[in-house]
PDB file of N, CA and C in Angstrom:
ATOM      1  N   MET A  21      -6.830 171.918 -71.692  1.00 69.00           N
ATOM      2  CA  MET A  21      -7.364 171.908 -69.662  1.00 69.00           C
ATOM      3  C   MET A  21      -8.648 171.507 -69.757  1.00 69.00           C
ATOM      4  N   LYS A  22      -8.973 171.374 -70.716  1.00 72.00           N
ATOM      5  CA  LYS A  22     -10.904 170.909 -71.069  1.00 72.00           C
ATOM      6  C   LYS A  22     -10.357 169.488 -70.234  1.00 72.00           C
ATOM      7  N   ASN A  23      -9.372 168.692 -70.704  1.00 85.00           N
ATOM      8  CA  ASN A  23      -9.335 167.047 -70.071  1.00 85.00           C
ATOM      9  C   ASN A  23      -9.135 167.441 -68.704  1.00 85.00           C
ATOM     10  N   ILE A  24      -9.042 168.085 -67.611  1.00 92.00           N
ATOM     11  CA  ILE A  24      -9.193 167.790 -66.464  1.00 92.00           C
ATOM     12  C   ILE A  24     -10.315 168.255 -65.473  1.00 92.00           C
ATOM     13  N   LYS A  25     -10.029 166.894 -65.105  1.00 95.00           N
ATOM     14  CA  LYS A  25     -11.553 167.102 -63.912  1.00 95.00           C
ATOM     15  C   LYS A  25     -11.648 166.643 -62.391  1.00 95.00           C
ATOM     16  N   THR A  26     -12.455 167.134 -62.311  1.00 96.00           N
ATOM     17  CA  THR A  26     -12.343 166.919 -60.060  1.00 96.00           C
ATOM     18  C   THR A  26     -13.156 165.590 -60.334  1.00 96.00           C
ATOM     19  N   THR A  27     -12.543 164.638 -59.121  1.00 95.00           N
ATOM     20  CA  THR A  27     -13.238 163.388 -58.819  1.00 95.00           C
ATOM     21  C   THR A  27     -14.258 163.459 -58.811  1.00 95.00           C
ATOM     22  N   PRO A  28     -15.950 162.638 -58.542  1.00 96.00           N
ATOM     23  CA  PRO A  28     -17.360 162.707 -58.568  1.00 96.00           C
ATOM     24  C   PRO A  28     -17.566 163.164 -57.286  1.00 96.00           C
ATOM     25  N   GLU A  29     -16.766 163.225 -56.323  1.00 97.00           N
ATOM     26  CA  GLU A  29     -17.334 163.204 -54.862  1.00 97.00           C
ATOM     27  C   GLU A  29     -17.406 164.628 -54.704  1.00 97.00           C
ATOM     28  N   PHE A  30     -16.584 165.801 -55.477  1.00 98.00           N
ATOM     29  CA  PHE A  30     -16.396 167.162 -55.520  1.00 98.00           C
ATOM     30  C   PHE A  30     -17.256 168.026 -56.346  1.00 98.00           C
ATOM     31  N   MET A  31     -18.049 167.035 -57.411  1.00 96.00           N
ATOM     32  CA  MET A  31     -18.724 167.915 -58.285  1.00 96.00           C
ATOM     33  C   MET A  31     -19.778 168.574 -58.123  1.00 96.00           C
ATOM     34  N   ASN A  32     -20.849 168.994 -56.622  1.00 96.00           N
ATOM     35  CA  ASN A  32     -21.390 169.606 -56.362  1.00 96.00           C
ATOM     36  C   ASN A  32     -21.605 170.228 -55.141  1.00 96.00           C
ATOM     37  N   LEU A  33     -20.291 170.257 -55.217  1.00 97.00           N
ATOM     38  CA  LEU A  33     -19.826 171.242 -53.864  1.00 97.00           C
ATOM     39  C   LEU A  33     -20.287 173.022 -54.524  1.00 97.00           C
ATOM     40  N   ALA A  34     -20.624 173.499 -53.116  1.00 97.00           N
ATOM     41  CA  ALA A  34     -20.912 175.459 -53.489  1.00 97.00           C
ATOM     42  C   ALA A  34     -19.770 175.824 -53.869  1.00 97.00           C
ATOM     43  N   GLU A  35     -19.912 176.711 -54.041  1.00 97.00           N
ATOM     44  CA  GLU A  35     -18.746 177.557 -54.312  1.00 97.00           C
ATOM     45  C   GLU A  35     -18.025 178.432 -52.955  1.00 97.00           C
ATOM     46  N   ASP A  36     -19.038 178.930 -51.796  1.00 97.00           N
ATOM     47  CA  ASP A  36     -18.832 178.744 -50.174  1.00 97.00           C
ATOM     48  C   ASP A  36     -18.039 177.754 -49.746  1.00 97.00           C
ATOM     49  N   GLU A  37     -18.216 176.994 -50.031  1.00 97.00           N
ATOM     50  CA  GLU A  37     -18.354 175.246 -49.336  1.00 97.00           C
ATOM     51  C   GLU A  37     -16.573 175.269 -49.781  1.00 97.00           C
ATOM     52  N   ILE A  38     -16.004 175.674 -51.054  1.00 98.00           N
ATOM     53  CA  ILE A  38     -14.916 175.663 -51.182  1.00 98.00           C
ATOM     54  C   ILE A  38     -13.703 176.733 -50.379  1.00 98.00           C
ATOM     55  N   VAL A  39     -14.413 177.973 -50.212  1.00 97.00           N
ATOM     56  CA  VAL A  39     -14.131 178.889 -50.669  1.00 97.00           C
ATOM     57  C   VAL A  39     -13.359 179.282 -48.876  1.00 97.00           C
ATOM     58  N   LYS A  40     -14.716 178.133 -47.895  1.00 97.00           N
ATOM     59  CA  LYS A  40     -14.333 178.368 -46.538  1.00 97.00           C
ATOM     60  C   LYS A  40     -13.186 177.557 -46.522  1.00 97.00           C
ATOM     61  N   ALA A  41     -13.266 176.399 -46.822  1.00 97.00           N
ATOM     62  CA  ALA A  41     -11.679 175.310 -46.919  1.00 97.00           C
ATOM     63  C   ALA A  41     -10.802 175.843 -47.022  1.00 97.00           C
ATOM     64  N   LEU A  42     -10.803 177.132 -48.004  1.00 95.00           N
ATOM     65  CA  LEU A  42      -9.335 177.015 -48.478  1.00 95.00           C
ATOM     66  C   LEU A  42      -8.966 177.915 -47.293  1.00 95.00           C
ATOM     67  N   ASP A  43     -10.493 179.612 -47.076  1.00 93.00           N
ATOM     68  CA  ASP A  43      -9.755 179.885 -46.238  1.00 93.00           C
ATOM     69  C   ASP A  43      -9.236 179.859 -44.953  1.00 93.00           C
ATOM     70  N   GLU A  44      -9.668 178.731 -44.204  1.00 93.00           N
ATOM     71  CA  GLU A  44      -9.288 178.044 -43.039  1.00 93.00           C
ATOM     72  C   GLU A  44      -8.277 177.422 -43.277  1.00 93.00           C
ATOM     73  N   PHE A  45      -7.547 176.620 -44.724  1.00 91.00           N
ATOM     74  CA  PHE A  45      -6.445 176.220 -44.339  1.00 91.00           C
ATOM     75  C   PHE A  45      -5.439 177.796 -44.534  1.00 91.00           C
ATOM     76  N   GLU A  46      -5.851 178.536 -45.698  1.00 89.00           N
ATOM     77  CA  GLU A  46      -4.424 179.653 -45.462  1.00 89.00           C
ATOM     78  C   GLU A  46      -4.348 180.621 -43.853  1.00 89.00           C
ATOM     79  N   ASN A  47      -5.697 180.671 -42.728  1.00 89.00           N
ATOM     80  CA  ASN A  47      -5.645 181.228 -41.812  1.00 89.00           C
ATOM     81  C   ASN A  47      -4.380 180.611 -41.131  1.00 89.00           C
ATOM     82  N   GLN A  48      -4.133 179.418 -40.866  1.00 87.00           N
ATOM     83  CA  GLN A  48      -3.034 178.726 -40.173  1.00 87.00           C
ATOM     84  C   GLN A  48      -1.917 179.456 -40.504  1.00 87.00           C
ATOM     85  N   PHE A  49      -1.773 180.226 -41.375  1.00 85.00           N
ATOM     86  CA  PHE A  49      -0.598 181.171 -41.635  1.00 85.00           C
ATOM     87  C   PHE A  49      -0.731 182.227 -41.090  1.00 85.00           C
ATOM     88  N   ASP A  50       0.054 182.998 -40.946  1.00 80.00           N
ATOM     89  CA  ASP A  50       0.364 184.661 -40.602  1.00 80.00           C
ATOM     90  C   ASP A  50      -0.292 185.288 -41.686  1.00 80.00           C
ATOM     91  N   THR A  51       0.497 185.183 -42.769  1.00 79.00           N
ATOM     92  CA  THR A  51       0.035 185.927 -43.618  1.00 79.00           C
ATOM     93  C   THR A  51       0.140 185.004 -45.281  1.00 79.00           C
ATOM     94  N   GLU A  52      -0.254 185.736 -46.223  1.00 73.00           N
ATOM     95  CA  GLU A  52      -0.787 184.926 -47.690  1.00 73.00           C
ATOM     96  C   GLU A  52       0.531 184.574 -48.193  1.00 73.00           C
ATOM     97  N   ASP A  53       1.682 185.291 -47.934  1.00 75.00           N
ATOM     98  CA  ASP A  53       3.044 184.876 -48.017  1.00 75.00           C
ATOM     99  C   ASP A  53       3.431 183.741 -47.304  1.00 75.00           C
ATOM    100  N   ASP A  54       2.987 183.441 -46.507  1.00 76.00           N
ATOM    101  CA  ASP A  54       3.778 182.519 -45.809  1.00 76.00           C
ATOM    102  C   ASP A  54       2.990 181.286 -45.610  1.00 76.00           C
ATOM    103  N   VAL A  55       2.099 180.953 -46.865  1.00 73.00           N
ATOM    104  CA  VAL A  55       0.860 179.750 -47.103  1.00 73.00           C
ATOM    105  C   VAL A  55       2.356 179.053 -47.251  1.00 73.00           C
ATOM    106  N   ASP A  56       2.502 177.984 -46.854  1.00 73.00           N
ATOM    107  CA  ASP A  56       3.241 176.318 -47.334  1.00 73.00           C
ATOM    108  C   ASP A  56       3.232 175.630 -48.602  1.00 73.00           C
ATOM    109  N   PRO A  57       3.408 175.449 -49.816  1.00 71.00           N
ATOM    110  CA  PRO A  57       2.294 174.499 -49.835  1.00 71.00           C
ATOM    111  C   PRO A  57       2.846 173.169 -50.442  1.00 71.00           C
ATOM    112  N   ASN A  58       3.662 173.391 -49.308  1.00 74.00           N
ATOM    113  CA  ASN A  58       4.060 171.574 -48.761  1.00 74.00           C
ATOM    114  C   ASN A  58       3.717 170.688 -48.369  1.00 74.00           C
ATOM    115  N   VAL A  59       2.775 172.017 -46.925  1.00 78.00           N
ATOM    116  CA  VAL A  59       1.969 171.520 -46.549  1.00 78.00           C
ATOM    117  C   VAL A  59       0.739 170.858 -46.445  1.00 78.00           C
ATOM    118  N   GLU A  60       0.149 169.586 -46.442  1.00 83.00           N
ATOM    119  CA  GLU A  60      -1.221 168.638 -46.775  1.00 83.00           C
ATOM    120  C   GLU A  60      -1.989 169.463 -45.511  1.00 83.00           C
ATOM    121  N   SER A  61      -2.773 169.630 -46.310  1.00 89.00           N
ATOM    122  CA  SER A  61      -4.174 169.894 -45.122  1.00 89.00           C
ATOM    123  C   SER A  61      -4.719 168.556 -44.917  1.00 89.00           C
ATOM    124  N   ASP A  62      -5.793 168.790 -43.752  1.00 92.00           N
ATOM    125  CA  ASP A  62      -6.286 167.315 -43.598  1.00 92.00           C
ATOM    126  C   ASP A  62      -7.790 167.765 -44.247  1.00 92.00           C
ATOM    127  N   ASN A  63      -8.271 168.751 -45.006  1.00 95.00           N
ATOM    128  CA  ASN A  63      -9.571 168.992 -45.628  1.00 95.00           C
ATOM    129  C   ASN A  63      -9.196 168.442 -47.110  1.00 95.00           C
ATOM    130  N   PRO A  64     -10.415 167.367 -47.355  1.00 97.00           N
ATOM    131  CA  PRO A  64      -9.978 167.071 -48.181  1.00 97.00           C
ATOM    132  C   PRO A  64     -10.518 167.659 -50.047  1.00 97.00           C
ATOM    133  N   ILE A  65     -11.227 169.085 -49.469  1.00 97.00           N
ATOM    134  CA  ILE A  65     -11.357 169.519 -50.682  1.00 97.00           C
ATOM    135  C   ILE A  65     -10.314 170.612 -50.871  1.00 97.00           C
ATOM    136  N   VAL A  66      -9.313 170.947 -50.053  1.00 96.00           N
ATOM    137  CA  VAL A  66      -8.229 171.682 -50.121  1.00 96.00           C
ATOM    138  C   VAL A  66      -7.300 170.690 -50.690  1.00 96.00           C
ATOM    139  N   ASN A  67      -7.218 169.651 -50.890  1.00 95.00           N
ATOM    140  CA  ASN A  67      -6.626 168.928 -51.267  1.00 95.00           C
ATOM    141  C   ASN A  67      -7.069 168.780 -52.846  1.00 95.00           C
ATOM    142  N   GLU A  68      -8.130 168.488 -52.880  1.00 97.00           N
ATOM    143  CA  GLU A  68      -8.957 168.726 -54.592  1.00 97.00           C
ATOM    144  C   GLU A  68      -8.510 170.081 -55.214  1.00 97.00           C
ATOM    145  N   VAL A  69      -8.387 170.951 -54.807  1.00 96.00           N
ATOM    146  CA  VAL A  69      -8.074 172.164 -55.744  1.00 96.00           C
ATOM    147  C   VAL A  69      -6.372 172.046 -55.411  1.00 96.00           C
ATOM    148  N   ALA A  70      -5.901 171.740 -54.323  1.00 94.00           N
ATOM    149  CA  ALA A  70      -4.258 171.797 -54.714  1.00 94.00           C
ATOM    150  C   ALA A  70      -3.917 170.639 -56.466  1.00 94.00           C
ATOM    151  N   ARG A  71      -4.883 169.636 -55.751  1.00 95.00           N
ATOM    152  CA  ARG A  71      -4.471 168.609 -57.279  1.00 95.00           C
ATOM    153  C   ARG A  71      -4.868 169.207 -58.483  1.00 95.00           C
ATOM    154  N   LEU A  72      -5.804 170.014 -58.128  1.00 97.00           N
ATOM    155  CA  LEU A  72      -6.196 170.352 -59.972  1.00 97.00           C
ATOM    156  C   LEU A  72      -5.652 171.460 -60.697  1.00 97.00           C
ATOM    157  N   ILE A  73      -5.458 172.321 -59.587  1.00 95.00           N
ATOM    158  CA  ILE A  73      -4.246 174.007 -60.012  1.00 95.00           C
ATOM    159  C   ILE A  73      -2.598 173.014 -60.334  1.00 95.00           C
ATOM    160  N   GLY A  74      -2.796 171.852 -59.889  1.00 94.00           N
ATOM    161  CA  GLY A  74      -1.118 170.963 -60.270  1.00 94.00           C
ATOM    162  C   GLY A  74      -1.778 170.311 -61.547  1.00 94.00           C
ATOM    163  N   GLU A  75      -2.650 170.441 -61.827  1.00 95.00           N
ATOM    164  CA  GLU A  75      -2.842 169.571 -63.487  1.00 95.00           C
ATOM    165  C   GLU A  75      -2.828 170.795 -64.322  1.00 95.00           C
ATOM    166  N   TYR A  76      -3.441 171.762 -63.645  1.00 95.00           N
ATOM    167  CA  TYR A  76      -3.586 172.678 -64.528  1.00 95.00           C
ATOM    168  C   TYR A  76      -2.139 173.103 -65.190  1.00 95.00           C
ATOM    169  N   THR A  77      -1.539 173.352 -63.687  1.00 94.00           N
ATOM    170  CA  THR A  77       0.182 174.289 -64.010  1.00 94.00           C
ATOM    171  C   THR A  77       1.064 172.957 -65.039  1.00 94.00           C
ATOM    172  N   ALA A  78       0.386 171.441 -65.285  1.00 94.00           N
ATOM    173  CA  ALA A  78       1.489 171.030 -65.162  1.00 94.00           C
ATOM    174  C   ALA A  78       0.584 170.919 -67.019  1.00 94.00           C
ATOM    175  N   ARG A  79      -0.398 170.916 -67.201  1.00 91.00           N
ATOM    176  CA  ARG A  79      -0.690 171.274 -68.680  1.00 91.00           C
ATOM    177  C   ARG A  79      -0.575 172.466 -69.367  1.00 91.00           C
ATOM    178  N   PHE A  80      -0.497 173.715 -68.259  1.00 90.00           N
ATOM    179  CA  PHE A  80      -0.209 174.690 -69.052  1.00 90.00           C
ATOM    180  C   PHE A  80       1.434 174.811 -69.458  1.00 90.00           C
ATOM    181  N   ASP A  81       2.815 173.807 -68.858  1.00 89.00           N
ATOM    182  CA  ASP A  81       3.836 173.713 -69.393  1.00 89.00           C
ATOM    183  C   ASP A  81       3.842 172.764 -69.877  1.00 89.00           C
ATOM    184  N   GLU A  82       3.438 172.226 -70.633  1.00 89.00           N
ATOM    185  CA  GLU A  82       3.052 171.320 -71.707  1.00 89.00           C
ATOM    186  C   GLU A  82       2.995 172.015 -72.620  1.00 89.00           C
ATOM    187  N   ILE A  83       2.162 173.122 -72.698  1.00 86.00           N
ATOM    188  CA  ILE A  83       1.526 174.171 -73.913  1.00 86.00           C
ATOM    189  C   ILE A  83       2.767 174.651 -74.000  1.00 86.00           C
ATOM    190  N   LEU A  84       3.440 175.310 -73.199  1.00 84.00           N
ATOM    191  CA  LEU A  84       4.491 176.456 -73.324  1.00 84.00           C
ATOM    192  C   LEU A  84       5.371 175.273 -73.728  1.00 84.00           C
ATOM    193  N   GLU A  85       5.528 174.420 -73.920  1.00 86.00           N
ATOM    194  CA  GLU A  85       7.173 173.346 -74.388  1.00 86.00           C
ATOM    195  C   GLU A  85       6.474 172.900 -75.770  1.00 86.00           C
ATOM    196  N   GLN A  86       5.270 173.027 -75.959  1.00 85.00           N
ATOM    197  CA  GLN A  86       4.716 172.508 -77.255  1.00 85.00           C
ATOM    198  C   GLN A  86       4.870 173.653 -78.668  1.00 85.00           C
ATOM    199  N   THR A  87       4.330 175.138 -77.851  1.00 82.00           N
ATOM    200  CA  THR A  87       4.428 176.779 -78.539  1.00 82.00           C
ATOM    201  C   THR A  87       5.784 177.115 -78.566  1.00 82.00           C
ATOM    202  N   GLY A  88       6.518 177.354 -77.688  1.00 73.00           N
ATOM    203  CA  GLY A  88       7.799 177.503 -77.331  1.00 73.00           C
ATOM    204  C   GLY A  88       7.479 178.822 -76.667  1.00 73.00           C
ATOM    205  N   LYS A  89       7.995 179.259 -75.966  1.00 64.00           N
ATOM    206  CA  LYS A  89       8.172 180.600 -75.457  1.00 64.00           C
ATOM    207  C   LYS A  89       8.134 181.521 -75.391  1.00 64.00           C
ATOM    208  N   ASP A  90       8.547 182.145 -76.505  1.00 67.00           N
ATOM    209  CA  ASP A  90       8.488 182.997 -77.744  1.00 67.00           C
ATOM    210  C   ASP A  90       7.391 183.282 -78.290  1.00 67.00           C
ATOM    211  N   GLN A  91       6.573 182.276 -78.358  1.00 72.00           N
ATOM    212  CA  GLN A  91       5.011 182.734 -79.227  1.00 72.00           C
ATOM    213  C   GLN A  91       3.798 182.669 -78.142  1.00 72.00           C
ATOM    214  N   GLU A  92       2.951 183.154 -78.983  1.00 77.00           N
ATOM    215  CA  GLU A  92       1.752 183.495 -78.575  1.00 77.00           C
ATOM    216  C   GLU A  92       0.475 182.221 -77.783  1.00 77.00           C
ATOM    217  N   LEU A  93       0.178 182.827 -76.262  1.00 76.00           N
ATOM    218  CA  LEU A  93      -0.606 181.276 -75.480  1.00 76.00           C
ATOM    219  C   LEU A  93      -1.501 180.839 -76.935  1.00 76.00           C
ATOM    220  N   PRO A  94      -2.268 179.893 -76.886  1.00 79.00           N
ATOM    221  CA  PRO A  94      -3.322 179.891 -77.267  1.00 79.00           C
ATOM    222  C   PRO A  94      -4.446 180.480 -76.568  1.00 79.00           C
ATOM    223  N   GLU A  95      -5.197 180.924 -77.107  1.00 81.00           N
ATOM    224  CA  GLU A  95      -6.327 181.557 -76.561  1.00 81.00           C
ATOM    225  C   GLU A  95      -7.003 181.041 -75.363  1.00 81.00           C
ATOM    226  N   GLU A  96      -7.148 178.856 -76.315  1.00 80.00           N
ATOM    227  CA  GLU A  96      -7.822 178.457 -74.982  1.00 80.00           C
ATOM    228  C   GLU A  96      -7.417 178.710 -73.442  1.00 80.00           C
ATOM    229  N   ILE A  97      -6.269 178.641 -73.122  1.00 82.00           N
ATOM    230  CA  ILE A  97      -5.670 179.564 -71.503  1.00 82.00           C
ATOM    231  C   ILE A  97      -6.293 180.567 -71.425  1.00 82.00           C
ATOM    232  N   PHE A  98      -6.486 181.607 -71.642  1.00 83.00           N
ATOM    233  CA  PHE A  98      -7.421 183.063 -71.506  1.00 83.00           C
ATOM    234  C   PHE A  98      -9.094 182.718 -71.311  1.00 83.00           C
ATOM    235  N   THR A  99      -9.624 181.837 -72.521  1.00 86.00           N
ATOM    236  CA  THR A  99     -10.955 181.806 -72.268  1.00 86.00           C
ATOM    237  C   THR A  99     -11.519 180.778 -71.870  1.00 86.00           C
ATOM    238  N   TYR A 100     -11.237 179.620 -71.580  1.00 89.00           N
ATOM    239  CA  TYR A 100     -11.486 178.375 -70.988  1.00 89.00           C
ATOM    240  C   TYR A 100     -11.795 178.720 -69.654  1.00 89.00           C
ATOM    241  N   GLU A 101     -13.065 178.255 -69.547  1.00 91.00           N
ATOM    242  CA  GLU A 101     -14.314 178.518 -67.794  1.00 91.00           C
ATOM    243  C   GLU A 101     -14.585 176.950 -68.091  1.00 91.00           C
ATOM    244  N   PRO A 102     -14.099 176.329 -67.022  1.00 94.00           N
ATOM    245  CA  PRO A 102     -14.441 175.203 -66.253  1.00 94.00           C
ATOM    246  C   PRO A 102     -16.324 175.133 -66.037  1.00 94.00           C
ATOM    247  N   GLU A 103     -16.687 173.999 -65.890  1.00 91.00           N
ATOM    248  CA  GLU A 103     -18.330 173.857 -65.868  1.00 91.00           C
ATOM    249  C   GLU A 103     -18.793 173.741 -64.349  1.00 91.00           C
ATOM    250  N   ILE A 104     -17.775 172.747 -63.572  1.00 96.00           N
ATOM    251  CA  ILE A 104     -17.761 172.056 -62.448  1.00 96.00           C
ATOM    252  C   ILE A 104     -17.542 173.295 -61.214  1.00 96.00           C
ATOM    253  N   ILE A 105     -18.213 173.889 -60.210  1.00 97.00           N
ATOM    254  CA  ILE A 105     -17.290 175.144 -59.753  1.00 97.00           C
ATOM    255  C   ILE A 105     -15.936 174.963 -58.986  1.00 97.00           C
ATOM    256  N   ILE A 106     -15.599 173.893 -58.627  1.00 98.00           N
ATOM    257  CA  ILE A 106     -14.177 173.309 -57.512  1.00 98.00           C
ATOM    258  C   ILE A 106     -13.219 173.246 -58.684  1.00 98.00           C
ATOM    259  N   GLU A 107     -13.238 172.810 -60.304  1.00 97.00           N
ATOM    260  CA  GLU A 107     -12.985 172.930 -61.019  1.00 97.00           C
ATOM    261  C   GLU A 107     -12.346 174.928 -61.878  1.00 97.00           C
ATOM    262  N   ARG A 108     -13.498 175.215 -61.233  1.00 97.00           N
ATOM    263  CA  ARG A 108     -13.698 176.959 -61.601  1.00 97.00           C
ATOM    264  C   ARG A 108     -12.384 177.835 -60.272  1.00 97.00           C
ATOM    265  N   VAL A 109     -13.035 177.104 -59.316  1.00 97.00           N
ATOM    266  CA  VAL A 109     -12.302 178.022 -58.139  1.00 97.00           C
ATOM    267  C   VAL A 109     -10.777 177.713 -58.229  1.00 97.00           C
ATOM    268  N   ALA A 110     -10.029 176.143 -58.870  1.00 97.00           N
ATOM    269  CA  ALA A 110      -9.073 175.686 -58.706  1.00 97.00           C
ATOM    270  C   ALA A 110      -8.517 176.832 -60.153  1.00 97.00           C
ATOM    271  N   TYR A 111      -9.145 177.314 -60.954  1.00 96.00           N
ATOM    272  CA  TYR A 111      -8.813 177.484 -62.164  1.00 96.00           C
ATOM    273  C   TYR A 111      -8.446 179.143 -62.131  1.00 96.00           C
ATOM    274  N   GLU A 112      -8.868 179.760 -61.368  1.00 96.00           N
ATOM    275  CA  GLU A 112      -8.859 180.957 -61.456  1.00 96.00           C
ATOM    276  C   GLU A 112      -7.780 181.038 -60.432  1.00 96.00           C
ATOM    277  N   ILE A 113      -7.565 180.633 -59.469  1.00 95.00           N
ATOM    278  CA  ILE A 113      -6.371 180.445 -58.525  1.00 95.00           C
ATOM    279  C   ILE A 113      -5.224 180.577 -59.138  1.00 95.00           C
ATOM    280  N   PHE A 114      -5.003 179.617 -60.151  1.00 94.00           N
ATOM    281  CA  PHE A 114      -4.223 179.406 -60.983  1.00 94.00           C
ATOM    282  C   PHE A 114      -3.691 180.507 -62.168  1.00 94.00           C
ATOM    283  N   MET A 115      -4.859 180.909 -63.129  1.00 93.00           N
ATOM    284  CA  MET A 115      -4.832 182.403 -63.468  1.00 93.00           C
ATOM    285  C   MET A 115      -4.521 182.778 -63.048  1.00 93.00           C
ATOM    286  N   ASP A 116      -5.066 183.235 -62.216  1.00 92.00           N
ATOM    287  CA  ASP A 116      -4.206 184.559 -61.062  1.00 92.00           C
ATOM    288  C   ASP A 116      -2.598 184.991 -60.848  1.00 92.00           C
ATOM    289  N   ALA A 117      -2.555 183.182 -61.237  1.00 89.00           N
ATOM    290  CA  ALA A 117      -0.786 182.714 -60.805  1.00 89.00           C
ATOM    291  C   ALA A 117      -0.335 183.276 -61.387  1.00 89.00           C
ATOM    292  N   VAL A 118      -0.259 183.117 -62.472  1.00 87.00           N
ATOM    293  CA  VAL A 118      -0.560 182.896 -64.487  1.00 87.00           C
ATOM    294  C   VAL A 118       0.088 184.908 -64.444  1.00 87.00           C
ATOM    295  N   HIS A 119      -0.680 184.914 -64.263  1.00 86.00           N
ATOM    296  CA  HIS A 119      -1.300 186.501 -64.489  1.00 86.00           C
ATOM    297  C   HIS A 119      -0.078 187.413 -63.626  1.00 86.00           C
ATOM    298  N   ASP A 120       0.044 186.836 -62.379  1.00 85.00           N
ATOM    299  CA  ASP A 120       1.478 187.503 -61.989  1.00 85.00           C
ATOM    300  C   ASP A 120       2.505 187.077 -62.355  1.00 85.00           C
ATOM    301  N   SER A 121       2.920 185.997 -62.871  1.00 82.00           N
ATOM    302  CA  SER A 121       4.015 185.717 -63.022  1.00 82.00           C
ATOM    303  C   SER A 121       4.695 186.207 -64.484  1.00 82.00           C
ATOM    304  N   MET A 122       3.704 186.809 -64.910  1.00 76.00           N
ATOM    305  CA  MET A 122       3.617 187.164 -66.662  1.00 76.00           C
ATOM    306  C   MET A 122       3.711 188.628 -66.335  1.00 76.00           C
ATOM    307  N   GLN A 123       3.384 189.293 -65.611  1.00 79.00           N
ATOM    308  CA  GLN A 123       3.584 191.031 -64.588  1.00 79.00           C
ATOM    309  C   GLN A 123       4.719 191.276 -64.532  1.00 79.00           C
ATOM    310  N   GLU A 124       5.315 190.123 -63.250  1.00 74.00           N
ATOM    311  CA  GLU A 124       6.899 190.277 -63.241  1.00 74.00           C
ATOM    312  C   GLU A 124       7.951 190.022 -64.077  1.00 74.00           C
ATOM    313  N   ALA A 125       7.453 189.306 -64.862  1.00 66.00           N
ATOM    314  CA  ALA A 125       8.589 188.415 -66.539  1.00 66.00           C
ATOM    315  C   ALA A 125       8.544 189.989 -66.665  1.00 66.00           C
ATOM    316  N   ASP A 126       7.117 190.721 -67.015  1.00 66.00           N
ATOM    317  CA  ASP A 126       7.370 192.570 -68.049  1.00 66.00           C
ATOM    318  C   ASP A 126       8.190 193.621 -67.399  1.00 66.00           C
ATOM    319  N   ASP A 127       7.794 193.524 -65.828  1.00 69.00           N
ATOM    320  CA  ASP A 127       8.696 194.377 -64.972  1.00 69.00           C
ATOM    321  C   ASP A 127      10.125 193.903 -65.093  1.00 69.00           C
ATOM    322  N   GLU A 128      10.416 192.782 -65.299  1.00 63.00           N
ATOM    323  CA  GLU A 128      11.884 192.838 -65.304  1.00 63.00           C
ATOM    324  C   GLU A 128      12.874 193.061 -66.444  1.00 63.00           C
TER     325      GLU A 128
END
């Protein structure tokens, strides 16, 4: 996860700028469940968050492949804290999805 980085133009964004961009994107949909991940935003901040989430997801899938699905996940996944704000926001969204997915799997 440590090798996933934002591009330089997004490194100094404030969290409120990022959250505002994400909220504006989500507000075009009726509900959170209606958010279409295939709809590309005109906002480069939203697109960068989506790119980072995609990178985190791909790396997570690689880790699962390497460790095997029945093995414990490396602690790094749960303790990693990106230093750059946009990376942190994207990682939190990614981890929320991981936790939701794990909870759904436990419920089955």
